[in-house]
Coordinates of C-alpha atoms in Angstrom, one line a residue:
M29 CA 10.5 -8.9 -8.4
A30 CA 10.6 -7.7 -11.8
I31 CA 11.6 -4.2 -13.2
G32 CA 10.3 -2.8 -16.2
G33 CA 12.0 -2.0 -19.2
P34 CA 11.8 1.4 -21.2
D35 CA 9.0 0.5 -23.2
R36 CA 6.2 -1.2 -21.4
G37 CA 4.0 -0.3 -18.6
L38 CA 1.2 1.7 -17.4
E39 CA -1.0 4.2 -19.3
I40 CA -3.5 6.7 -18.0
V41 CA -5.5 8.3 -20.4
Q42 CA -7.1 11.9 -20.2
R43 CA -8.3 14.0 -23.2
D44 CA -5.2 14.5 -25.3
L45 CA -2.6 14.7 -22.9
A46 CA 0.8 12.5 -23.1
F47 CA 3.5 12.1 -20.9
T48 CA 5.5 8.6 -20.5
I49 CA 7.9 7.9 -17.4
M50 CA 9.9 4.9 -16.6
I51 CA 9.4 4.1 -12.8
S52 CA 10.2 1.3 -10.7
Y53 CA 8.9 0.6 -7.5
R54 CA 7.8 -3.0 -5.6
T55 CA 4.7 -3.8 -4.9
S56 CA 3.7 -6.1 -1.9
D57 CA 2.2 -7.1 1.3
H58 CA 3.9 -5.5 4.4
R59 CA 7.1 -7.5 6.0
V60 CA 6.0 -8.2 5.0
K61 CA 10.3 -7.3 3.4
G62 CA 9.4 -9.2 6.4
V63 CA 6.9 -8.8 5.2
V64 CA 6.4 -7.5 2.1
V65 CA 7.8 -6.8 0.4
R66 CA 9.4 -7.3 -0.9
K67 CA 7.4 -6.6 -3.6
F68 CA 7.6 -6.4 -7.5
A69 CA 8.8 -3.6 -9.6
V70 CA 6.6 -2.0 -12.5
L71 CA 7.2 0.2 -15.3
L72 CA 4.7 3.2 -16.1
L73 CA 4.2 4.4 -19.0
L74 CA 1.7 7.3 -18.5
A75 CA -0.4 10.0 -20.3
G76 CA -1.6 12.3 -17.9
F77 CA -4.4 11.5 -15.0
F78 CA -7.6 12.3 -13.5
G79 CA -8.7 14.0 -10.4
A80 CA -6.0 17.1 -10.7
T81 CA -8.5 19.1 -8.7
L82 CA -7.7 17.2 -5.6
W83 CA -3.8 18.2 -5.7
G84 CA -4.4 21.0 -2.9
C85 CA -6.4 18.9 -0.6
S86 CA -3.4 18.2 1.5
G87 CA -1.7 21.8 1.7
A88 CA 0.7 21.0 -1.2
A89 CA -0.2 23.8 -3.5
D90 CA 1.6 26.3 -1.4
G91 CA 4.4 24.1 0.2
P92 CA 7.1 21.9 -1.1
G93 CA 6.1 20.6 -4.5
A94 CA 3.8 23.5 -5.6
H95 CA 5.9 24.4 -8.6
L96 CA 4.9 20.3 -9.9
D97 CA 1.9 20.3 -12.5
P98 CA -1.0 18.6 -10.9
Q99 CA -1.5 16.8 -13.7
K100 CA 2.0 15.2 -13.7
V101 CA 1.9 14.0 -10.6
L102 CA 0.9 10.8 -9.8
R103 CA -0.9 9.8 -6.5
I104 CA -0.6 6.3 -5.1
N105 CA -1.4 4.7 -1.5
N106 CA 1.6 3.0 -0.3
E107 CA -0.2 1.2 2.9
A108 CA 1.7 2.4 6.1
E109 CA 3.9 5.1 7.4
P110 CA 7.2 4.3 6.4
Q111 CA 10.0 2.9 9.0
D112 CA 12.6 4.7 7.7
L113 CA 13.9 5.9 3.9
D114 CA 17.5 4.2 4.5
P115 CA 17.6 1.2 2.4
H116 CA 19.8 -0.6 4.3
V117 CA 17.8 -0.7 7.5
V118 CA 14.5 -0.9 6.1
T119 CA 12.4 -4.3 5.8
G120 CA 9.1 -3.3 4.7
V121 CA 7.4 -3.2 1.5
P122 CA 6.0 0.3 1.9
E123 CA 9.7 1.3 2.3
H124 CA 10.8 -0.7 -0.7
R125 CA 8.1 1.0 -3.0
L126 CA 9.7 4.4 -2.4
N127 CA 13.3 3.0 -2.3
C128 CA 12.6 1.9 -5.6
A129 CA 11.6 5.4 -6.9
L130 CA 14.8 7.0 -5.0
S131 CA 17.5 4.8 -6.0
K132 CA 18.8 2.7 -8.7
G133 CA 21.2 -1.0 -8.1
L134 CA 23.8 -2.0 -10.6
V135 CA 20.9 -4.4 -12.1
D136 CA 17.5 -4.2 -13.2
L137 CA 15.3 -7.1 -14.4
D138 CA 12.8 -7.1 -17.6
P139 CA 9.5 -7.5 -16.2
E140 CA 8.1 -9.9 -18.5
T141 CA 11.2 -12.3 -19.2
L142 CA 12.8 -11.7 -15.4
Q143 CA 16.0 -11.4 -17.4
P144 CA 18.6 -9.2 -16.1
I145 CA 19.1 -5.8 -17.9
P146 CA 21.1 -2.5 -17.2
G147 CA 21.0 -0.4 -14.4
A148 CA 23.5 1.7 -12.9
A149 CA 25.7 -0.7 -14.5
A150 CA 25.9 -0.2 -18.3
S151 CA 27.1 -4.0 -18.8
W152 CA 29.0 -6.5 -17.1
E153 CA 31.3 -9.6 -17.8
L154 CA 31.4 -13.2 -15.8
S155 CA 34.2 -14.8 -15.4
A156 CA 34.8 -18.6 -16.6
D157 CA 34.2 -20.0 -13.0
Q158 CA 31.0 -18.4 -12.8
R159 CA 32.3 -16.5 -9.7
V160 CA 33.6 -12.8 -10.4
Y161 CA 31.5 -10.3 -11.9
T162 CA 33.0 -7.1 -13.1
F163 CA 30.5 -4.4 -13.6
H164 CA 31.1 -1.2 -15.7
L165 CA 29.2 1.5 -14.4
R166 CA 27.5 4.2 -16.6
E167 CA 29.6 7.1 -17.6
N168 CA 26.7 9.8 -17.0
G169 CA 25.5 8.0 -13.9
K170 CA 24.8 10.7 -11.0
W171 CA 23.5 11.3 -7.7
S172 CA 20.7 13.7 -7.1
N173 CA 22.6 16.4 -6.3
G174 CA 25.1 16.1 -9.6
D175 CA 27.9 13.9 -8.0
P176 CA 28.9 11.0 -10.2
V177 CA 27.9 7.7 -9.0
T178 CA 31.4 5.7 -8.6
A179 CA 32.4 2.1 -8.1
Q180 CA 33.9 3.3 -4.9
D181 CA 30.2 4.4 -3.6
F182 CA 28.8 1.0 -4.4
A183 CA 31.9 -0.6 -2.2
Y184 CA 30.9 1.7 0.6
S185 CA 27.4 0.9 0.6
F186 CA 28.3 -2.8 0.6
E187 CA 30.4 -2.6 3.6
R188 CA 27.7 -0.4 5.3
M189 CA 25.2 -2.8 4.7
L190 CA 27.6 -5.6 6.1
H191 CA 29.1 -3.4 9.3
P192 CA 28.0 -5.6 12.3
A193 CA 27.1 -2.0 14.1
L194 CA 24.4 -1.3 11.3
A195 CA 23.1 -4.5 12.4
A196 CA 21.2 -4.5 9.0
D197 CA 18.5 -7.3 9.4
Y198 CA 19.0 -8.0 5.5
A199 CA 22.6 -8.4 5.7
Y200 CA 22.3 -11.8 5.2
M201 CA 21.2 -11.1 1.2
L202 CA 24.8 -10.3 0.7
Y203 CA 26.3 -13.6 2.1
Y204 CA 26.7 -14.8 -1.5
I205 CA 29.6 -12.1 -1.7
L206 CA 33.0 -13.5 -0.6
N207 CA 33.8 -13.3 2.7
A208 CA 30.8 -11.2 3.8
K209 CA 29.1 -13.7 6.3
P210 CA 32.3 -13.7 8.4
F211 CA 32.5 -10.0 8.0
N212 CA 29.0 -9.3 9.1
E213 CA 29.3 -11.7 12.0
G214 CA 32.8 -9.6 13.0
T215 CA 35.0 -12.5 12.8
L216 CA 36.6 -10.7 10.4
K217 CA 37.9 -7.2 10.8
D218 CA 39.2 -6.1 7.3
F219 CA 36.7 -5.5 4.5
S220 CA 39.5 -5.5 2.1
Q221 CA 39.3 -9.5 2.4
V222 CA 35.5 -9.3 1.6
G223 CA 35.2 -10.2 -2.3
V224 CA 34.1 -6.3 -3.2
K225 CA 36.9 -4.8 -5.2
V226 CA 37.3 -1.2 -6.9
I227 CA 39.1 -1.3 -10.2
D228 CA 39.0 2.3 -11.1
D229 CA 36.0 5.0 -10.7
R230 CA 33.5 3.3 -13.0
T231 CA 34.7 -0.6 -12.3
L232 CA 33.9 -2.8 -9.6
E233 CA 34.4 -6.6 -9.4
V234 CA 32.4 -8.5 -7.1
T235 CA 33.4 -12.3 -6.4
L236 CA 31.3 -14.5 -4.9
E237 CA 31.9 -17.6 -2.5
H238 CA 30.5 -19.7 -5.2
P239 CA 28.4 -19.9 -8.5
T240 CA 25.4 -18.3 -8.0
P241 CA 22.9 -17.9 -11.3
Y242 CA 20.3 -15.7 -9.2
W243 CA 22.6 -13.6 -7.8
L244 CA 22.0 -11.0 -10.3
G245 CA 18.4 -10.8 -9.8
L246 CA 18.9 -10.1 -6.1
Q247 CA 20.5 -6.4 -7.3
I248 CA 17.1 -5.0 -7.4
H249 CA 16.6 -5.3 -3.5
Q250 CA 17.1 -2.5 -1.4
S251 CA 20.0 -4.3 0.9
Y252 CA 21.9 -3.7 -2.7
S253 CA 20.7 0.2 -3.0
P254 CA 24.1 2.7 -2.9
V255 CA 23.9 5.2 -0.7
H256 CA 25.6 8.6 -1.1
R257 CA 28.9 8.6 1.3
A258 CA 29.2 12.3 1.6
T259 CA 25.8 12.6 3.1
I260 CA 26.1 9.2 5.6
E261 CA 28.9 11.1 7.0
K262 CA 27.8 14.1 7.3
F263 CA 24.7 12.7 8.8
G264 CA 26.5 10.7 11.9
G265 CA 28.6 8.2 9.8
M266 CA 28.5 4.6 7.8
T267 CA 26.7 3.0 11.1
A268 CA 24.3 5.5 12.2
R269 CA 20.8 4.9 12.2
G270 CA 17.8 7.0 11.9
T271 CA 19.5 10.2 11.2
Q272 CA 18.3 13.3 9.5
W273 CA 19.9 12.2 6.1
T274 CA 16.9 10.6 5.1
R275 CA 14.4 13.9 5.1
G276 CA 13.5 16.2 2.5
G277 CA 16.4 18.3 1.8
N278 CA 19.0 15.7 3.0
F279 CA 18.2 12.5 1.0
V280 CA 20.5 12.1 -2.1
G281 CA 19.9 9.3 -4.0
N282 CA 20.6 7.9 -7.6
G283 CA 17.1 7.0 -8.8
P284 CA 14.5 8.5 -11.1
F285 CA 13.1 10.9 -8.4
K286 CA 14.5 12.5 -5.5
L287 CA 12.9 13.4 -2.3
V288 CA 11.2 16.8 -1.9
D289 CA 9.0 16.6 1.2
W290 CA 8.1 13.7 4.0
R291 CA 5.3 14.6 6.1
P292 CA 4.9 12.3 8.7
N293 CA 1.6 10.6 8.8
E294 CA 0.2 12.4 5.9
Y295 CA 2.4 12.0 2.6
I296 CA 5.5 11.9 1.1
L297 CA 6.3 13.8 -2.5
V298 CA 9.4 13.0 -4.8
E299 CA 9.8 14.5 -8.0
K300 CA 11.8 13.8 -11.3
N301 CA 15.6 13.9 -10.7
D302 CA 16.9 15.9 -13.2
F303 CA 20.4 14.1 -13.0
Y304 CA 19.1 10.7 -13.8
Y305 CA 20.7 8.8 -16.4
D306 CA 17.6 8.1 -18.2
V307 CA 16.0 10.9 -17.4
D308 CA 14.4 11.7 -20.8
K309 CA 12.1 8.9 -20.2
V310 CA 10.9 10.3 -16.7
R311 CA 8.1 12.4 -18.0
L312 CA 6.3 12.6 -14.7
D313 CA 6.9 15.5 -12.2
G314 CA 6.3 13.7 -9.5
I315 CA 4.5 10.9 -7.3
R316 CA 2.5 11.6 -4.1
F317 CA 2.7 8.4 -1.7
F318 CA 0.0 8.5 0.9
P319 CA 0.3 6.7 3.9
I320 CA -3.4 5.1 4.4
E321 CA -3.4 2.1 6.5
N322 CA -7.1 1.8 6.8
K323 CA -8.4 0.2 4.0
L324 CA -12.0 1.4 4.0
T325 CA -10.4 4.9 4.0
E326 CA -8.3 4.0 1.0
E327 CA -11.4 2.6 -0.9
R328 CA -13.1 6.2 -0.1
S329 CA -10.1 7.7 -1.3
F330 CA -10.2 6.0 -4.6
R331 CA -13.6 6.6 -5.3
S332 CA -13.1 10.3 -4.2
G333 CA -10.5 10.2 -7.0
E334 CA -8.2 11.4 -4.2
I335 CA -5.7 8.2 -5.3
Q336 CA -5.2 6.3 -8.6
M337 CA -4.8 2.8 -7.6
T338 CA -5.0 1.2 -4.7
T339 CA -3.0 -1.7 -2.8
D340 CA -5.9 -3.9 -1.7
V341 CA -9.6 -4.0 -1.4
P342 CA -11.9 -4.4 1.7
R343 CA -12.9 -8.3 1.7
N344 CA -16.9 -7.4 2.2
K345 CA -16.5 -4.9 -0.6
I346 CA -15.2 -7.6 -3.0
P347 CA -18.3 -9.1 -4.1
V348 CA -20.1 -5.3 -4.9
Y349 CA -17.1 -4.3 -7.2
K350 CA -17.4 -7.6 -9.1
A351 CA -21.2 -7.2 -9.2
E352 CA -21.7 -3.4 -9.7
N353 CA -18.2 -2.1 -10.8
P354 CA -16.1 -4.7 -12.7
D355 CA -13.7 -2.9 -14.6
V356 CA -12.3 -1.5 -11.2
L357 CA -11.6 -4.3 -9.5
H358 CA -8.3 -6.3 -10.2
I359 CA -7.1 -9.5 -9.0
D360 CA -3.6 -10.6 -9.6
S361 CA -1.0 -13.3 -8.8
Y362 CA 1.3 -12.5 -6.5
L363 CA 4.2 -14.8 -5.1
G364 CA 3.6 -14.4 -1.5
V365 CA 2.8 -16.3 1.7
Y366 CA 0.7 -15.1 4.6
Y367 CA 1.7 -16.5 7.6
Y368 CA 2.1 -16.3 11.3
L369 CA 5.3 -16.0 13.3
V370 CA 5.5 -18.4 16.5
N371 CA 7.8 -17.1 19.3
T372 CA 9.1 -20.5 20.3
T373 CA 10.7 -19.0 23.4
R374 CA 7.8 -18.4 24.9
K375 CA 5.2 -20.8 26.8
P376 CA 3.4 -22.9 25.6
L377 CA 4.5 -22.1 22.3
D378 CA 8.1 -23.3 23.2
D379 CA 6.5 -26.8 22.7
K380 CA 6.4 -28.3 19.0
R381 CA 2.9 -30.0 19.9
V382 CA 1.3 -26.7 20.7
R383 CA 2.5 -25.4 17.2
Q384 CA 1.4 -28.3 15.4
A385 CA -2.0 -28.1 17.1
L386 CA -2.4 -24.9 16.2
S387 CA -1.6 -25.3 12.6
L388 CA -3.9 -28.5 12.2
S389 CA -7.1 -27.0 13.7
L390 CA -7.1 -24.5 11.3
N391 CA -9.4 -25.1 8.5
R392 CA -7.6 -22.8 5.9
D393 CA -9.9 -23.8 2.6
A394 CA -12.7 -22.0 4.7
L395 CA -10.8 -19.0 5.6
T396 CA -9.6 -18.3 1.8
R397 CA -13.3 -19.3 0.8
D398 CA -15.3 -17.7 3.1
V399 CA -13.2 -15.1 4.9
L400 CA -10.9 -13.8 2.0
K401 CA -12.7 -14.1 -1.1
A402 CA -9.6 -12.7 -3.5
G403 CA -8.6 -16.1 -5.1
E404 CA -6.0 -16.7 -2.7
K405 CA -5.0 -20.5 -2.0
P406 CA -4.8 -22.4 1.4
A407 CA -1.3 -23.0 2.3
Y408 CA -0.2 -26.4 3.4
Y409 CA 3.1 -26.0 2.7
F410 CA 5.2 -22.8 3.1
V411 CA 7.0 -21.9 -0.4
P412 CA 4.5 -20.4 -3.0
P413 CA 3.9 -22.3 -6.1
G414 CA 4.8 -20.9 -9.3
I415 CA 8.5 -20.6 -9.0
P416 CA 9.7 -23.0 -11.7
G417 CA 11.7 -26.0 -11.1
Y418 CA 10.2 -26.0 -7.7
E419 CA 7.1 -27.9 -6.3
S420 CA 6.8 -27.9 -2.8
V421 CA 5.6 -31.4 -0.9
P422 CA 2.2 -30.5 0.8
A423 CA 3.0 -31.5 4.5
L424 CA 0.4 -29.5 6.7
R425 CA -3.6 -30.4 6.9
Y426 CA -6.8 -29.7 8.6
D427 CA -7.2 -32.5 11.3
V428 CA -8.8 -31.2 14.6
D429 CA -8.7 -34.8 16.6
E430 CA -5.2 -34.7 15.9
A431 CA -4.8 -31.5 17.1
R432 CA -6.5 -32.1 20.2
R433 CA -4.5 -35.2 21.2
L434 CA -1.2 -33.2 20.4
L435 CA -2.9 -30.8 22.6
A436 CA -3.6 -33.0 25.4
E437 CA -0.3 -35.1 25.0
A438 CA 1.5 -31.3 25.8
G439 CA -0.2 -31.3 28.8
F440 CA -3.6 -29.2 27.9
P441 CA -6.3 -31.5 27.5
G442 CA -9.2 -30.0 26.3
G443 CA -7.4 -27.0 26.8
A444 CA -7.5 -27.0 30.5
G445 CA -4.5 -25.1 31.7
C446 CA -3.2 -23.8 28.7
P447 CA -1.9 -20.4 28.9
E448 CA -3.8 -17.5 27.1
I449 CA -1.8 -16.8 23.9
E450 CA -1.8 -13.3 22.4
L451 CA -2.0 -12.7 18.4
L452 CA -0.3 -9.8 17.2
Y453 CA -1.2 -7.8 13.6
N454 CA -0.5 -4.6 12.1
T455 CA -3.4 -2.4 11.8
S456 CA -5.3 -3.3 8.9
E457 CA -9.0 -4.2 8.5
N458 CA -8.3 -7.4 6.2
H459 CA -5.8 -8.5 9.5
Q460 CA -8.0 -8.2 11.8
Q461 CA -10.6 -10.3 10.2
I462 CA -8.3 -13.1 9.5
A463 CA -7.2 -12.5 13.2
E464 CA -10.9 -13.1 14.5
A465 CA -11.7 -15.9 12.1
L466 CA -8.3 -17.8 13.4
Q467 CA -9.2 -16.7 17.1
N468 CA -12.8 -18.5 16.6
M469 CA -11.4 -21.3 15.0
W470 CA -8.9 -22.1 18.0
K471 CA -11.7 -21.6 20.5
E472 CA -13.9 -23.9 18.9
A473 CA -11.3 -26.5 18.1
L474 CA -9.1 -26.4 21.1
N475 CA -10.8 -24.6 24.0
I476 CA -8.1 -22.2 24.0
N477 CA -8.0 -18.5 24.4
V478 CA -6.4 -16.5 22.2
T479 CA -7.0 -12.4 22.5
I480 CA -5.9 -10.2 19.4
R481 CA -4.1 -7.0 19.6
N482 CA -3.1 -4.6 16.6
Q483 CA -0.3 -1.8 16.3
D484 CA 1.0 0.5 14.2
W485 CA 3.5 -0.4 11.2
K486 CA 6.6 0.8 13.2
V487 CA 5.5 -0.2 16.6
Y488 CA 4.7 -3.6 15.2
L489 CA 7.7 -4.3 13.6
D490 CA 9.7 -3.2 16.8
T491 CA 7.4 -6.0 18.6
R492 CA 8.4 -8.5 16.5
R493 CA 11.8 -7.7 16.2
N494 CA 11.9 -7.6 20.2
L495 CA 10.3 -11.3 20.3
D496 CA 7.6 -9.1 22.3
Y497 CA 4.5 -11.1 21.0
F498 CA 3.3 -14.9 21.4
L499 CA 2.1 -14.9 17.8
A500 CA 2.5 -12.3 15.0
R501 CA 1.0 -11.7 11.5
A502 CA 3.8 -11.7 8.8
G503 CA 3.7 -12.0 5.0
W504 CA 6.8 -12.4 2.7
I505 CA 6.4 -11.4 -1.1
G506 CA 9.4 -13.0 -3.1
D507 CA 12.7 -10.9 -3.7
M508 CA 13.7 -13.2 -6.3
V509 CA 11.6 -16.2 -7.9
D510 CA 13.7 -18.7 -5.9
P511 CA 12.5 -21.2 -3.3
V512 CA 15.5 -20.1 -1.3
N513 CA 14.3 -16.5 -0.9
F514 CA 11.3 -18.0 1.4
L515 CA 13.6 -21.0 3.3
E516 CA 16.2 -18.0 4.3
L517 CA 13.9 -16.6 6.8
L518 CA 14.8 -19.1 9.5
L519 CA 18.6 -18.9 9.3
S520 CA 19.4 -18.9 12.7
T521 CA 21.6 -15.6 12.2
G522 CA 19.3 -13.9 9.9
G523 CA 17.6 -10.6 10.6
N524 CA 14.4 -11.8 9.2
N525 CA 14.2 -14.9 11.9
Q526 CA 12.2 -13.2 14.5
T527 CA 11.0 -16.2 16.1
G528 CA 13.6 -17.5 18.6
F529 CA 14.3 -20.8 16.6
A530 CA 17.6 -21.7 15.5
S531 CA 18.8 -25.3 13.8
E532 CA 22.3 -26.2 13.2
K533 CA 20.9 -28.1 10.8
Y534 CA 18.8 -26.0 8.9
D535 CA 21.9 -24.1 8.6
Q536 CA 24.0 -26.4 7.4
L537 CA 21.3 -27.2 4.8
L538 CA 21.2 -23.6 4.0
A539 CA 24.7 -23.2 3.3
A540 CA 25.1 -26.2 1.4
S541 CA 22.2 -25.1 -1.3
H542 CA 24.0 -22.0 -1.8
A543 CA 26.7 -23.6 -2.9
E544 CA 24.8 -26.4 -4.8
I545 CA 24.9 -26.0 -8.5
D546 CA 23.2 -29.1 -9.4
P547 CA 19.7 -28.6 -9.7
E548 CA 18.1 -32.1 -8.6
R549 CA 20.7 -31.8 -5.6
R550 CA 20.2 -28.2 -5.0
R551 CA 16.4 -28.8 -4.9
A552 CA 16.5 -32.1 -2.7
L553 CA 18.3 -29.5 0.0
L554 CA 15.5 -26.9 -0.3
H555 CA 12.7 -29.6 0.1
E556 CA 14.5 -31.1 3.1
M557 CA 14.8 -27.5 4.5
E558 CA 11.2 -27.2 4.1
A559 CA 9.9 -30.0 5.5
I560 CA 12.2 -29.0 9.0
V561 CA 9.8 -25.6 8.6
L562 CA 6.5 -27.6 8.0
D563 CA 7.6 -29.9 11.3
E564 CA 8.8 -27.4 13.5
L565 CA 6.4 -24.6 12.6
P566 CA 8.0 -21.5 13.6
F567 CA 5.9 -20.4 10.8
I568 CA 2.6 -21.1 10.4
P569 CA 1.3 -20.7 7.0
M570 CA -1.8 -19.6 6.6
Y571 CA -2.6 -18.7 2.4
F572 CA -0.8 -17.8 -0.5
Y573 CA -1.6 -14.5 -1.8
S574 CA -3.4 -12.7 -4.7
R575 CA -3.8 -9.3 -5.1
P576 CA -6.7 -7.5 -5.1
Y577 CA -6.8 -3.8 -6.0
L578 CA -8.6 -1.2 -7.3
R579 CA -7.4 0.9 -10.5
S580 CA -9.3 3.6 -12.4
P581 CA -10.5 2.7 -16.0
E582 CA -8.4 5.7 -17.0
V583 CA -5.1 3.8 -16.3
K584 CA -4.3 1.7 -19.1
G585 CA -1.3 -0.7 -19.8
Y586 CA -0.4 -1.7 -16.3
R587 CA 1.5 -4.8 -15.4
P588 CA 1.5 -6.6 -12.1

């Protein structure tokens, strides 16, 4: 995940208009989280934008945000109706994009170097033993209601994220902090024993379990986002979920924008936060996020000028754009893996041999070449390529004969007697095309019946969390540039391990990798963990992402 600095970003040119903005938001596939996100932030530098006459088409001209200059409001698609806007509850990429507009953590990352740069904290120091960080918050840091952002706010937010009663899926992201894990698991009751200490209103001290060089980079993740204590307490208290504090008129954040209006299944509108510490660099009046799940609708909205940039492209449209309108089609690299979750508690998927047979009978090369067509790479391992200092060892392959042998060994020769397996995906034409392709592959290779079912984003997330599925589409976009961010998905107690699979050995290896500071020994531990993933297959990797999207020629200087 990369966050922009003040002088880099996107430029949209229209006549002689000139505006600039600094905005961080995460671009990822659904989590997809877990799904997505997760997940790259960008800095936008804008000079007006086109299509302003469409501002009133959703009824906003006479409602909230009517005072905003249409030529200073960015309109983008956000892929889905968000699960919530509570940063400590959500897991998806659509939610993360919104969080990055509304919230600011202690630290940002430079988009090109990925080095930490100041966020809500103006500076920090690290102790000689590399375990204790001392953050100095900005003197002019304020919430969107004008209250000062304090060290107490961050301490409260970390306690909330870790509180067992909140049951945050991403709580494990804070386990690097001293005693965070036992507090989250309920074996330690006193938060004062967790490594978070308020020195004074502007000084926060955080003690880690062990030296963790990449820990600063985690601060851009929503699990480290601050929440406004008075607002949380007003609407139900620290551990209440799904309350009205995240609605327009109630939400208080410390990001470059503030929430104005949330009209479910229509749009979310944010406007410039005048109390933001770097408000002079925010020249947009606002951003409107559309929850367009249908990729054909999204593409039509782009062609009509209603949105400036899409999140994806219908796969059958990619050759057309390449041939007829290549200046608006962009395909970027993307640190993410598309895979299927396997409910290892359900028959016949509780048998590793069946899971292996499903993987062996997938022609990933044909999938990426003939179905996806946007530069995706077949995934014969789990951790995406491109992470400095780590290279996965391919362990998966396409071998129909071996797949049939394993299925027969599991008691289903030629597919006979194998129970019907349902494949779940969140509503999307692209996900449907992939599901149908896999359905055909499994029928042809193994003679098993796989049915497919789609659900809207929020329902789909609940279904996965409740293990009410057989196979379920998933994707993970890196929260940070480190392989552990992908491998910790299988932590037995982790909120994003929604497979029913648990391994004491795996958990021990993960804990050892967190504590290991020698690069070679740490890499060996990570490779051993990935080998377990590829042998047990609670996740079945399909492909490594690229990011195809449409962008108007008026948009200049965009950095993915």
